[in-house]
Amino acid sequence: MSGPKGTKDNCDTAQKDSGASKLFGEIASRTSQAAGRALTFMIAASVVVVWAVTGPIFQYSDTWQLVINTGTTIVTFLMVFLIQNSQNRDSAAIQVKLDELIRVSTAQNSFVGIEHLTDDELEEIRSKCERRAEAEKIGEASVQRTGKKARQVADRVTG
Protein backbone atom coordinates (compact mmCIF):
# COMPACT_ATOMS: atom_id res chain seq x y z
CA MET A 1 0.00 0.00 0.00
CA SER A 2 1.29 3.46 -0.81
CA GLY A 3 1.51 6.50 1.42
CA PRO A 4 -0.79 9.52 1.37
CA LYS A 5 -2.07 10.36 -2.06
CA GLY A 6 0.28 7.91 -3.75
CA THR A 7 3.54 9.39 -2.45
CA LYS A 8 5.43 6.10 -2.83
CA ASP A 9 4.08 5.68 -6.36
CA ASN A 10 5.19 9.20 -7.27
CA CYS A 11 8.71 8.53 -5.94
CA ASP A 12 8.90 5.23 -7.81
CA THR A 13 7.76 6.93 -11.03
CA ALA A 14 10.28 9.74 -10.54
CA GLN A 15 13.08 7.21 -10.02
CA LYS A 16 12.03 5.26 -13.12
CA ASP A 17 11.85 8.49 -15.14
CA SER A 18 15.26 9.52 -13.83
CA GLY A 19 16.68 6.10 -14.74
CA ALA A 20 15.15 6.24 -18.21
CA SER A 21 16.38 9.80 -18.64
CA LYS A 22 19.88 8.81 -17.55
CA LEU A 23 19.87 5.85 -19.91
CA PHE A 24 18.64 7.97 -22.81
CA GLY A 25 21.22 10.66 -22.00
CA GLU A 26 24.01 8.10 -21.98
CA ILE A 27 22.86 6.51 -25.25
CA ALA A 28 22.39 9.93 -26.85
CA SER A 29 25.83 11.08 -25.71
CA ARG A 30 27.64 8.00 -26.97
CA THR A 31 25.70 7.91 -30.24
CA SER A 32 26.27 11.59 -30.98
CA GLN A 33 29.99 11.16 -30.25
CA ALA A 34 30.14 8.13 -32.54
CA ALA A 35 28.11 9.87 -35.26
CA GLY A 36 30.62 12.70 -35.40
CA ARG A 37 33.62 10.49 -36.10
CA ALA A 38 35.28 10.05 -39.48
CA LEU A 39 34.86 6.27 -39.31
CA THR A 40 31.09 6.64 -38.99
CA PHE A 41 31.02 8.87 -42.04
CA MET A 42 33.10 6.36 -43.98
CA ILE A 43 30.71 3.55 -43.02
CA ALA A 44 27.67 5.60 -44.08
CA ALA A 45 29.34 6.56 -47.35
CA SER A 46 30.23 2.90 -47.94
CA VAL A 47 26.60 1.88 -47.42
CA VAL A 48 25.53 4.43 -50.03
CA VAL A 49 28.21 3.21 -52.45
CA VAL A 50 27.15 -0.43 -51.96
CA TRP A 51 23.53 0.58 -52.49
CA ALA A 52 24.42 2.49 -55.69
CA VAL A 53 26.54 -0.38 -57.04
CA THR A 54 23.70 -2.84 -56.47
CA GLY A 55 21.34 -0.68 -58.53
CA PRO A 56 21.96 -2.50 -61.81
CA ILE A 57 21.71 -5.87 -60.07
CA PHE A 58 18.23 -5.03 -58.80
CA GLN A 59 17.40 -3.16 -62.04
CA TYR A 60 16.87 0.06 -60.10
CA SER A 61 13.60 -1.34 -58.79
CA ASP A 62 11.20 0.45 -56.49
CA THR A 63 12.26 -1.87 -53.67
CA TRP A 64 15.91 -0.98 -54.27
CA GLN A 65 15.04 2.73 -53.98
CA LEU A 66 12.80 2.11 -50.98
CA VAL A 67 15.68 0.49 -49.08
CA ILE A 68 17.86 3.63 -49.13
CA ASN A 69 14.91 5.99 -48.63
CA THR A 70 13.64 4.08 -45.62
CA GLY A 71 17.10 3.69 -44.12
CA THR A 72 18.00 7.35 -44.43
CA THR A 73 14.61 8.45 -43.14
CA ILE A 74 14.90 6.28 -40.03
CA VAL A 75 18.46 7.40 -39.31
CA THR A 76 17.55 11.06 -39.83
CA PHE A 77 14.46 10.77 -37.62
CA LEU A 78 16.41 9.23 -34.75
CA MET A 79 19.39 11.55 -35.11
CA VAL A 80 17.16 14.62 -34.73
CA PHE A 81 16.27 13.52 -31.20
CA LEU A 82 19.82 12.58 -30.31
CA ILE A 83 21.26 15.85 -31.59
CA GLN A 84 18.57 17.88 -29.81
CA ASN A 85 19.25 16.03 -26.55
CA SER A 86 22.97 16.64 -26.91
CA GLN A 87 22.42 20.35 -27.64
CA ASN A 88 20.03 20.69 -24.69
CA ARG A 89 22.57 19.18 -22.31
CA ASP A 90 25.40 21.31 -23.70
CA SER A 91 23.31 24.48 -23.49
CA ALA A 92 22.26 23.71 -19.91
CA ALA A 93 25.87 23.05 -18.88
CA ILE A 94 27.10 26.26 -20.51
CA GLN A 95 24.27 28.23 -18.89
CA VAL A 96 25.17 26.88 -15.44
CA LYS A 97 28.82 27.79 -16.02
CA LEU A 98 27.91 31.29 -17.17
CA ASP A 99 25.57 31.77 -14.21
CA GLU A 100 28.35 30.75 -11.84
CA LEU A 101 30.82 33.13 -13.52
CA ILE A 102 28.30 35.94 -13.24
CA ARG A 103 27.60 35.07 -9.61
CA VAL A 104 31.27 35.20 -8.55
CA SER A 105 32.27 38.19 -10.71
CA THR A 106 31.52 41.88 -10.60
CA ALA A 107 28.87 41.39 -13.30
CA GLN A 108 25.26 42.03 -12.39
CA ASN A 109 23.76 39.01 -10.65
CA SER A 110 20.42 40.05 -12.11
CA PHE A 111 21.54 38.40 -15.37
CA VAL A 112 21.51 34.95 -13.77
CA GLY A 113 18.49 33.08 -15.10
CA ILE A 114 17.58 35.46 -17.92
CA GLU A 115 17.37 32.50 -20.32
CA HIS A 116 13.87 31.97 -18.91
CA LEU A 117 12.62 35.38 -20.09
CA THR A 118 10.53 35.97 -23.19
CA ASP A 119 12.12 37.02 -26.48
CA ASP A 120 10.84 40.57 -26.01
CA GLU A 121 12.29 40.81 -22.50
CA LEU A 122 15.64 39.47 -23.72
CA GLU A 123 15.65 41.97 -26.59
CA GLU A 124 15.01 44.82 -24.14
CA ILE A 125 17.90 43.71 -21.93
CA ARG A 126 20.17 43.31 -24.98
CA SER A 127 19.31 46.84 -26.14
CA LYS A 128 20.03 48.27 -22.68
CA CYS A 129 23.38 46.47 -22.56
CA GLU A 130 24.31 47.78 -26.00
CA ARG A 131 23.39 51.34 -24.96
CA ARG A 132 25.47 50.98 -21.77
CA ALA A 133 28.42 49.64 -23.75
CA GLU A 134 28.18 52.53 -26.20
CA ALA A 135 28.00 55.03 -23.31
CA GLU A 136 31.08 53.42 -21.75
CA LYS A 137 32.98 53.73 -25.05
CA ILE A 138 32.08 57.40 -25.24
CA GLY A 139 33.11 57.86 -21.60
CA GLU A 140 36.44 56.11 -22.17
CA ALA A 141 37.14 58.25 -25.25
CA SER A 142 36.36 61.37 -23.23
CA VAL A 143 38.71 60.27 -20.44
CA GLN A 144 41.46 59.60 -23.00
CA ARG A 145 41.02 63.04 -24.59
CA THR A 146 41.11 64.69 -21.18
CA GLY A 147 44.21 62.72 -20.21
CA LYS A 148 45.93 63.73 -23.47
CA LYS A 149 45.10 67.40 -22.88
CA ALA A 150 46.35 67.15 -19.29
CA ARG A 151 49.67 65.68 -20.48
CA GLN A 152 50.03 68.46 -23.07
CA VAL A 153 49.40 71.13 -20.42
CA ALA A 154 51.80 69.43 -18.01
CA ASP A 155 54.45 69.25 -20.74
CA ARG A 156 54.04 72.99 -21.43
CA VAL A 157 54.26 73.88 -17.77
CA THR A 158 57.31 71.73 -17.09
CA GLY A 159 58.66 72.32 -20.46
Coordinates of C-alpha atoms in Angstrom, one line a residue:
M1 CA 0.0 0.0 0.0
S2 CA 1.3 3.5 -0.8
G3 CA 1.5 6.5 1.4
P4 CA -0.8 9.5 1.4
K5 CA -2.1 10.4 -2.1
G6 CA 0.3 7.9 -3.7
T7 CA 3.5 9.4 -2.4
K8 CA 5.4 6.1 -2.8
D9 CA 4.1 5.7 -6.4
N10 CA 5.2 9.2 -7.3
C11 CA 8.7 8.5 -5.9
D12 CA 8.9 5.2 -7.8
T13 CA 7.8 6.9 -11.0
A14 CA 10.3 9.7 -10.5
Q15 CA 13.1 7.2 -10.0
K16 CA 12.0 5.3 -13.1
D17 CA 11.9 8.5 -15.1
S18 CA 15.3 9.5 -13.8
G19 CA 16.7 6.1 -14.7
A20 CA 15.2 6.2 -18.2
S21 CA 16.4 9.8 -18.6
K22 CA 19.9 8.8 -17.6
L23 CA 19.9 5.8 -19.9
F24 CA 18.6 8.0 -22.8
G25 CA 21.2 10.7 -22.0
E26 CA 24.0 8.1 -22.0
I27 CA 22.9 6.5 -25.2
A28 CA 22.4 9.9 -26.9
S29 CA 25.8 11.1 -25.7
R30 CA 27.6 8.0 -27.0
T31 CA 25.7 7.9 -30.2
S32 CA 26.3 11.6 -31.0
Q33 CA 30.0 11.2 -30.2
A34 CA 30.1 8.1 -32.5
A35 CA 28.1 9.9 -35.3
G36 CA 30.6 12.7 -35.4
R37 CA 33.6 10.5 -36.1
A38 CA 35.3 10.1 -39.5
L39 CA 34.9 6.3 -39.3
T40 CA 31.1 6.6 -39.0
F41 CA 31.0 8.9 -42.0
M42 CA 33.1 6.4 -44.0
I43 CA 30.7 3.5 -43.0
A44 CA 27.7 5.6 -44.1
A45 CA 29.3 6.6 -47.3
S46 CA 30.2 2.9 -47.9
V47 CA 26.6 1.9 -47.4
V48 CA 25.5 4.4 -50.0
V49 CA 28.2 3.2 -52.5
V50 CA 27.2 -0.4 -52.0
W51 CA 23.5 0.6 -52.5
A52 CA 24.4 2.5 -55.7
V53 CA 26.5 -0.4 -57.0
T54 CA 23.7 -2.8 -56.5
G55 CA 21.3 -0.7 -58.5
P56 CA 22.0 -2.5 -61.8
I57 CA 21.7 -5.9 -60.1
F58 CA 18.2 -5.0 -58.8
Q59 CA 17.4 -3.2 -62.0
Y60 CA 16.9 0.1 -60.1
S61 CA 13.6 -1.3 -58.8
D62 CA 11.2 0.4 -56.5
T63 CA 12.3 -1.9 -53.7
W64 CA 15.9 -1.0 -54.3
Q65 CA 15.0 2.7 -54.0
L66 CA 12.8 2.1 -51.0
V67 CA 15.7 0.5 -49.1
I68 CA 17.9 3.6 -49.1
N69 CA 14.9 6.0 -48.6
T70 CA 13.6 4.1 -45.6
G71 CA 17.1 3.7 -44.1
T72 CA 18.0 7.4 -44.4
T73 CA 14.6 8.5 -43.1
I74 CA 14.9 6.3 -40.0
V75 CA 18.5 7.4 -39.3
T76 CA 17.5 11.1 -39.8
F77 CA 14.5 10.8 -37.6
L78 CA 16.4 9.2 -34.7
M79 CA 19.4 11.6 -35.1
V80 CA 17.2 14.6 -34.7
F81 CA 16.3 13.5 -31.2
L82 CA 19.8 12.6 -30.3
I83 CA 21.3 15.8 -31.6
Q84 CA 18.6 17.9 -29.8
N85 CA 19.2 16.0 -26.5
S86 CA 23.0 16.6 -26.9
Q87 CA 22.4 20.3 -27.6
N88 CA 20.0 20.7 -24.7
R89 CA 22.6 19.2 -22.3
D90 CA 25.4 21.3 -23.7
S91 CA 23.3 24.5 -23.5
A92 CA 22.3 23.7 -19.9
A93 CA 25.9 23.0 -18.9
I94 CA 27.1 26.3 -20.5
Q95 CA 24.3 28.2 -18.9
V96 CA 25.2 26.9 -15.4
K97 CA 28.8 27.8 -16.0
L98 CA 27.9 31.3 -17.2
D99 CA 25.6 31.8 -14.2
E100 CA 28.4 30.7 -11.8
L101 CA 30.8 33.1 -13.5
I102 CA 28.3 35.9 -13.2
R103 CA 27.6 35.1 -9.6
V104 CA 31.3 35.2 -8.6
S105 CA 32.3 38.2 -10.7
T106 CA 31.5 41.9 -10.6
A107 CA 28.9 41.4 -13.3
Q108 CA 25.3 42.0 -12.4
N109 CA 23.8 39.0 -10.6
S110 CA 20.4 40.1 -12.1
F111 CA 21.5 38.4 -15.4
V112 CA 21.5 35.0 -13.8
G113 CA 18.5 33.1 -15.1
I114 CA 17.6 35.5 -17.9
E115 CA 17.4 32.5 -20.3
H116 CA 13.9 32.0 -18.9
L117 CA 12.6 35.4 -20.1
T118 CA 10.5 36.0 -23.2
D119 CA 12.1 37.0 -26.5
D120 CA 10.8 40.6 -26.0
E121 CA 12.3 40.8 -22.5
L122 CA 15.6 39.5 -23.7
E123 CA 15.6 42.0 -26.6
E124 CA 15.0 44.8 -24.1
I125 CA 17.9 43.7 -21.9
R126 CA 20.2 43.3 -25.0
S127 CA 19.3 46.8 -26.1
K128 CA 20.0 48.3 -22.7
C129 CA 23.4 46.5 -22.6
E130 CA 24.3 47.8 -26.0
R131 CA 23.4 51.3 -25.0
R132 CA 25.5 51.0 -21.8
A133 CA 28.4 49.6 -23.7
E134 CA 28.2 52.5 -26.2
A135 CA 28.0 55.0 -23.3
E136 CA 31.1 53.4 -21.7
K137 CA 33.0 53.7 -25.1
I138 CA 32.1 57.4 -25.2
G139 CA 33.1 57.9 -21.6
E140 CA 36.4 56.1 -22.2
A141 CA 37.1 58.3 -25.3
S142 CA 36.4 61.4 -23.2
V143 CA 38.7 60.3 -20.4
Q144 CA 41.5 59.6 -23.0
R145 CA 41.0 63.0 -24.6
T146 CA 41.1 64.7 -21.2
G147 CA 44.2 62.7 -20.2
K148 CA 45.9 63.7 -23.5
K149 CA 45.1 67.4 -22.9
A150 CA 46.4 67.2 -19.3
R151 CA 49.7 65.7 -20.5
Q152 CA 50.0 68.5 -23.1
V153 CA 49.4 71.1 -20.4
A154 CA 51.8 69.4 -18.0
D155 CA 54.5 69.2 -20.7
R156 CA 54.0 73.0 -21.4
V157 CA 54.3 73.9 -17.8
T158 CA 57.3 71.7 -17.1
G159 CA 58.7 72.3 -20.5

